[in-house]
CSV table of N, CA, C and O in Angstrom, one decimal:
chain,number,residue,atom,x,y,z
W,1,UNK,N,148.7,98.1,98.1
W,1,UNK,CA,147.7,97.1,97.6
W,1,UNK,C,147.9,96.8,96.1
W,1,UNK,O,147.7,95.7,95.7
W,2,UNK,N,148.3,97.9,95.3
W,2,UNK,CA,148.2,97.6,94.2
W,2,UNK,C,149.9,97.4,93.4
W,2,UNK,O,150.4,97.7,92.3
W,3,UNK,N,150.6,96.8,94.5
W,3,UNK,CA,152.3,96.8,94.0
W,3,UNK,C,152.2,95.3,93.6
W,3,UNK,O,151.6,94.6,94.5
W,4,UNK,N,152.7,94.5,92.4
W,4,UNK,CA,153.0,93.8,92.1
W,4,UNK,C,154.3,93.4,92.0
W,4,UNK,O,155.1,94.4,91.8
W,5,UNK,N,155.1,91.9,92.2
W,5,UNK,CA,156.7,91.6,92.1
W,5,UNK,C,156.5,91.2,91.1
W,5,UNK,O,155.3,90.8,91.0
W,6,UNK,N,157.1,91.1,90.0
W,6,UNK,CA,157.3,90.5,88.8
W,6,UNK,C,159.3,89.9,88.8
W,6,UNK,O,160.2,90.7,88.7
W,7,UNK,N,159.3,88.8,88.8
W,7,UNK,CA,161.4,88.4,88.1
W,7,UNK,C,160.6,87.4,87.1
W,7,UNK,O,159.6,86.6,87.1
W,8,UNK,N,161.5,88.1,86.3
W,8,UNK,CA,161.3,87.3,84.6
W,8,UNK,C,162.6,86.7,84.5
W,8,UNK,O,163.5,87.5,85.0
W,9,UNK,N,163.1,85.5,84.0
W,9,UNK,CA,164.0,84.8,83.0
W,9,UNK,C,163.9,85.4,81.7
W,9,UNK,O,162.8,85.8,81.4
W,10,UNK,N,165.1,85.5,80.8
W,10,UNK,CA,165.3,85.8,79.5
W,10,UNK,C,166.2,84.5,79.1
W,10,UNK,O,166.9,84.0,79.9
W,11,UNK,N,166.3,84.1,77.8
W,11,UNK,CA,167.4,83.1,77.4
W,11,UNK,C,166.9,83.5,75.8
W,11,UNK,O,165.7,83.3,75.4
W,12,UNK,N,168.1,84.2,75.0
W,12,UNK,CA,168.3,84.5,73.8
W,12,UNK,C,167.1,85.6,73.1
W,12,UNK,O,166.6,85.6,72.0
W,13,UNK,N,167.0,86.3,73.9
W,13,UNK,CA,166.4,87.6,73.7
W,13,UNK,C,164.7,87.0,74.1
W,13,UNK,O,163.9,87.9,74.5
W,14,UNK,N,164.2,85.7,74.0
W,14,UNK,CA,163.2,85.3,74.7
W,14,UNK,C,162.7,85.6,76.0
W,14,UNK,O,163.6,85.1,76.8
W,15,UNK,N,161.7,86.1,76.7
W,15,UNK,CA,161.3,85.2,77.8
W,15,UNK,C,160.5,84.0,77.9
W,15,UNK,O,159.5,83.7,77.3
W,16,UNK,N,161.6,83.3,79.1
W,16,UNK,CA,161.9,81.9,79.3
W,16,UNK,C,160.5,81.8,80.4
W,16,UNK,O,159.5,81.2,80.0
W,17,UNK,N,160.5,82.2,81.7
W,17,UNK,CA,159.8,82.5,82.8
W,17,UNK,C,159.6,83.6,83.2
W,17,UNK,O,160.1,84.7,82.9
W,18,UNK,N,158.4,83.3,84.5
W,18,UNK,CA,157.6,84.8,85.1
W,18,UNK,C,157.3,84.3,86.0
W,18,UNK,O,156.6,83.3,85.9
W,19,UNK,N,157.9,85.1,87.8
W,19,UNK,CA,157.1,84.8,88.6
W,19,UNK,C,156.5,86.1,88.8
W,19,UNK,O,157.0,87.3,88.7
W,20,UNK,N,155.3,85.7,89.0
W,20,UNK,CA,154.3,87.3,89.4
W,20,UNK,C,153.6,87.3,90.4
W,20,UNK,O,152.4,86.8,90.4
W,21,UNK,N,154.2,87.9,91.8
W,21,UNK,CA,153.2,87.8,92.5
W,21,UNK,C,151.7,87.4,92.5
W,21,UNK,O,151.1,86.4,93.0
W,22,UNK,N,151.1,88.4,91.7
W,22,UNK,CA,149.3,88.5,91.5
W,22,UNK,C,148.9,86.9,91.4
W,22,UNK,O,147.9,86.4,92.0
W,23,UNK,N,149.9,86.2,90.6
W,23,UNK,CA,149.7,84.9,90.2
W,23,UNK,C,150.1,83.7,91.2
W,23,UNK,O,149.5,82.7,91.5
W,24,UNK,N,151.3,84.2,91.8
W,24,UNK,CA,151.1,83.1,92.9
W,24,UNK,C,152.3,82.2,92.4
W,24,UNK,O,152.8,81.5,93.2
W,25,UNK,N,152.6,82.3,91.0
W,25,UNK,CA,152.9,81.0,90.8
W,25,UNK,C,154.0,81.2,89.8
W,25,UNK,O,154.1,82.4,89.6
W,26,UNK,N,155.2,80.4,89.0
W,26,UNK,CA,155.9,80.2,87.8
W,26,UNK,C,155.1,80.4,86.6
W,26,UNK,O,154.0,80.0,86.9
W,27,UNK,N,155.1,80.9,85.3
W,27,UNK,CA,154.2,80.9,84.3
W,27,UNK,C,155.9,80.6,83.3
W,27,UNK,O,157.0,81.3,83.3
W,28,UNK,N,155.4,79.4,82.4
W,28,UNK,CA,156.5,79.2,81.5
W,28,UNK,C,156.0,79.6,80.2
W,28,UNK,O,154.8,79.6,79.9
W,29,UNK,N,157.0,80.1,79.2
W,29,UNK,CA,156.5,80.9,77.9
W,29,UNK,C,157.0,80.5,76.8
W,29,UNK,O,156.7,80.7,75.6
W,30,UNK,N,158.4,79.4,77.5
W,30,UNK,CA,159.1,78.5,76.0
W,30,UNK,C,158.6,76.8,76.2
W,30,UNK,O,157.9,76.1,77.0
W,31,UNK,N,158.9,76.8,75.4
W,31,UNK,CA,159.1,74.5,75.7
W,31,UNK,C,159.9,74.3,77.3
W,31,UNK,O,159.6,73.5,78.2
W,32,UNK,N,160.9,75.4,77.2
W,32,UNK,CA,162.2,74.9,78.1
W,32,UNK,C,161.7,75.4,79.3
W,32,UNK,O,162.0,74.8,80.3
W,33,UNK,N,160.7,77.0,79.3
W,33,UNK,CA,160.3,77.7,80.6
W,33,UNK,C,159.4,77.1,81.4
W,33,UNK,O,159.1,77.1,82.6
W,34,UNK,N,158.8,76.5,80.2
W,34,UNK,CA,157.2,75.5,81.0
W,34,UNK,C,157.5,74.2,81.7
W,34,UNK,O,156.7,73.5,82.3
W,35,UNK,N,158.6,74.0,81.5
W,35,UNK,CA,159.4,72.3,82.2
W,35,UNK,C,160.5,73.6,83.6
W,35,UNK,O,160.3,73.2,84.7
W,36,UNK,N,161.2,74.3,83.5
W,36,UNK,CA,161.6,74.9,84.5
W,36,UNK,C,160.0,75.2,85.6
W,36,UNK,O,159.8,74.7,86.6
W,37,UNK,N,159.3,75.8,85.2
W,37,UNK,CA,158.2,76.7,86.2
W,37,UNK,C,157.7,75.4,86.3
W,37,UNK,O,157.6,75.1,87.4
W,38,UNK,N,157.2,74.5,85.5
W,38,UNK,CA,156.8,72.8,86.6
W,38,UNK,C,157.8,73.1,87.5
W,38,UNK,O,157.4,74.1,88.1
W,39,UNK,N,158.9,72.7,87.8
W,39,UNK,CA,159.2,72.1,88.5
W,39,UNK,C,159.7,73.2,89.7
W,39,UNK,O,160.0,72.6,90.7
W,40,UNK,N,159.8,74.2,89.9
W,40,UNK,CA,159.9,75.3,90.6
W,40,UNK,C,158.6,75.6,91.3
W,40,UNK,O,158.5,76.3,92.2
W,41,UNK,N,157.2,74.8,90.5
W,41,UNK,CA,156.0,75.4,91.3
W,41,UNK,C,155.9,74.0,92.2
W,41,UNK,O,155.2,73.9,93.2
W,42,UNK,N,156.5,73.1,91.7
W,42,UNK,CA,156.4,72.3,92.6
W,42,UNK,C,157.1,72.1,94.2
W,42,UNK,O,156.8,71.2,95.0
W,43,UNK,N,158.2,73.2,94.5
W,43,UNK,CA,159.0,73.1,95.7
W,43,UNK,C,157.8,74.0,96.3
W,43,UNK,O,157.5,75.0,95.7
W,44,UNK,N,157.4,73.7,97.2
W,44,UNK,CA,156.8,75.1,98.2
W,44,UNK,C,157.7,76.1,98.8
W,44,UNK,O,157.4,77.3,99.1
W,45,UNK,N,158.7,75.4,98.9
W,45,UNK,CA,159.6,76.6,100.0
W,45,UNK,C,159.7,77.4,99.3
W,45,UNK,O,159.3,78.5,99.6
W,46,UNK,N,160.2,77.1,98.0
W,46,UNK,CA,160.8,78.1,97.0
W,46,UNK,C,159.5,79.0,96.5
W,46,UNK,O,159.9,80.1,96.0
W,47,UNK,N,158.3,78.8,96.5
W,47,UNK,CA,157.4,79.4,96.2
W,47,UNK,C,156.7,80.1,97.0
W,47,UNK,O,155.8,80.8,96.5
W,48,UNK,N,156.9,80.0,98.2
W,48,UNK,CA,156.8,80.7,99.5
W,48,UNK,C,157.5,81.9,99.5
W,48,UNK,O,157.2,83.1,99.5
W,49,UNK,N,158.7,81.3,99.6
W,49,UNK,CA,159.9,82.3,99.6
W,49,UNK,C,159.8,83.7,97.9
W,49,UNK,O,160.2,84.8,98.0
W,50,UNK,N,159.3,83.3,97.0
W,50,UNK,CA,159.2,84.2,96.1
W,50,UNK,C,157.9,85.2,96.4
W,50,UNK,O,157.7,86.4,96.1
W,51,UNK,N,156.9,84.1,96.9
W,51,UNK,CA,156.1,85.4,97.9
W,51,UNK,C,156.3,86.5,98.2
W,51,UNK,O,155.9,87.7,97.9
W,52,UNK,N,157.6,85.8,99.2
W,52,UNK,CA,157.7,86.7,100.4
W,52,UNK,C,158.5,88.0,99.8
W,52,UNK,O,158.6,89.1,100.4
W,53,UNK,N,159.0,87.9,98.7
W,53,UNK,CA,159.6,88.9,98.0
W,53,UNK,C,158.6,90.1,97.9
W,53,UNK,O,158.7,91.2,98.6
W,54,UNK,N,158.0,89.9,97.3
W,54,UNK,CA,156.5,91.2,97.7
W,54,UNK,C,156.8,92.2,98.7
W,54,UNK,O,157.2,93.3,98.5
W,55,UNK,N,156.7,91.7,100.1
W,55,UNK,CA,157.2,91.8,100.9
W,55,UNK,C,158.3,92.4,101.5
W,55,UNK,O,158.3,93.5,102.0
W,56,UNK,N,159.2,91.6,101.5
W,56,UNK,CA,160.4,92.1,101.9
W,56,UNK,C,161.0,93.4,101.2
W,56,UNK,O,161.4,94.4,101.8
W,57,UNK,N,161.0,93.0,99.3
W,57,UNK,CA,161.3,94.5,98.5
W,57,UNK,C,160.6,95.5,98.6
W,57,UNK,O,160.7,96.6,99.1
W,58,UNK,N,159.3,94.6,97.5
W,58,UNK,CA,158.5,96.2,97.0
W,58,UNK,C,158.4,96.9,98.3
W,58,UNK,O,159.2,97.7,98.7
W,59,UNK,N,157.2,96.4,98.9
W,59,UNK,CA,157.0,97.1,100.2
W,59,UNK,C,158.0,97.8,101.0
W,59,UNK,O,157.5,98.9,101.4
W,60,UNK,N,159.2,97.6,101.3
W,60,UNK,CA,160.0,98.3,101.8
W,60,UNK,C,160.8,99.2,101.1
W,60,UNK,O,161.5,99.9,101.8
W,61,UNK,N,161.0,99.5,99.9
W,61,UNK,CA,161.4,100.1,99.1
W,61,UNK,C,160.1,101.3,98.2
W,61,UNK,O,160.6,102.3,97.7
W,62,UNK,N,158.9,101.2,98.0
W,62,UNK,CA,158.0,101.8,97.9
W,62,UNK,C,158.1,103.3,97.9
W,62,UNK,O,158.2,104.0,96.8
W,63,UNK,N,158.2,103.8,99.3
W,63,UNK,CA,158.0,104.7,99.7
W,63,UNK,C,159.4,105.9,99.1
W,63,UNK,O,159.4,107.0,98.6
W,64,UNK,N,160.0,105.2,99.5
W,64,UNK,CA,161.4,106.2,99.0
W,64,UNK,C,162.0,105.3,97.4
W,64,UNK,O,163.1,104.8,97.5
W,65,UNK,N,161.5,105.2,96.7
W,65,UNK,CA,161.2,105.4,95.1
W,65,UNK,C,160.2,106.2,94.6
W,65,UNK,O,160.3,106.9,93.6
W,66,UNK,N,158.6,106.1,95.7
W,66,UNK,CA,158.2,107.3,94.8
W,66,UNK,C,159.1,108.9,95.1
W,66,UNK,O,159.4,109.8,94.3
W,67,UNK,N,159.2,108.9,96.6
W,67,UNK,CA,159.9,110.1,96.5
W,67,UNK,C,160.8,110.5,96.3
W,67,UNK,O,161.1,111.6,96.8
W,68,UNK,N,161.8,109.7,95.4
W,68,UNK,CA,162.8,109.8,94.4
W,68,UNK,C,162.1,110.6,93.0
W,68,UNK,O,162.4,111.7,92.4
W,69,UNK,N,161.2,109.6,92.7
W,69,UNK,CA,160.7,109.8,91.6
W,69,UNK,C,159.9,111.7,91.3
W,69,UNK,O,160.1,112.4,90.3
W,70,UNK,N,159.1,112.1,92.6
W,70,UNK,CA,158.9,113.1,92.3
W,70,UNK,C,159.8,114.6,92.9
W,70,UNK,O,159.5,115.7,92.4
C-alpha cells in the first residue's frame, strides 16, 4: 500500500522529469521538462502503461528486496 514508483530524467546534473506513481502523472522541473511531461501526459497509453509499472515491478519485486535487505 505504501510502495511508490518514482523514474526521474536527469539532463546536466538537473532533474528534467518525474513520473510518480502517487501522482498519476509527468511533473516537469525545467523549461525543457515541463514541455516533455505536456506532452507525455497527454498519450494515455503511455500513461497507463507507467501505471502499470507499480505493478508489474515494485510489487513483484517487494518481497525478496526486503528479505535481501534484512
Amino acid at each position: 500500500k505504501d510502495i511508490e514508483f518514482i523514474q526521474s530524467s536527469y539532463f546536466n546534473k538537473k532533474e528534467d522529469t518525474r513520473f510518480s506513481s502517487s501522482v498519476g502523472k509527468f511533473v516537469g522541473f525545467t523549461e525543457q521538462g515541463v514541455k516533455y511531461a505536456a506532452n507525455w501526459n497527454k498519450d494515455a497509453s503511455y500513461l497507463s502503461a507507467m501505471r502499470a509499472w507499480k505493478e508489474v515491478y515494485c510489487l513483484n519485486h517487494v518481497q525478496s528486496d526486503y528479505n535481501n535487505i534484512l
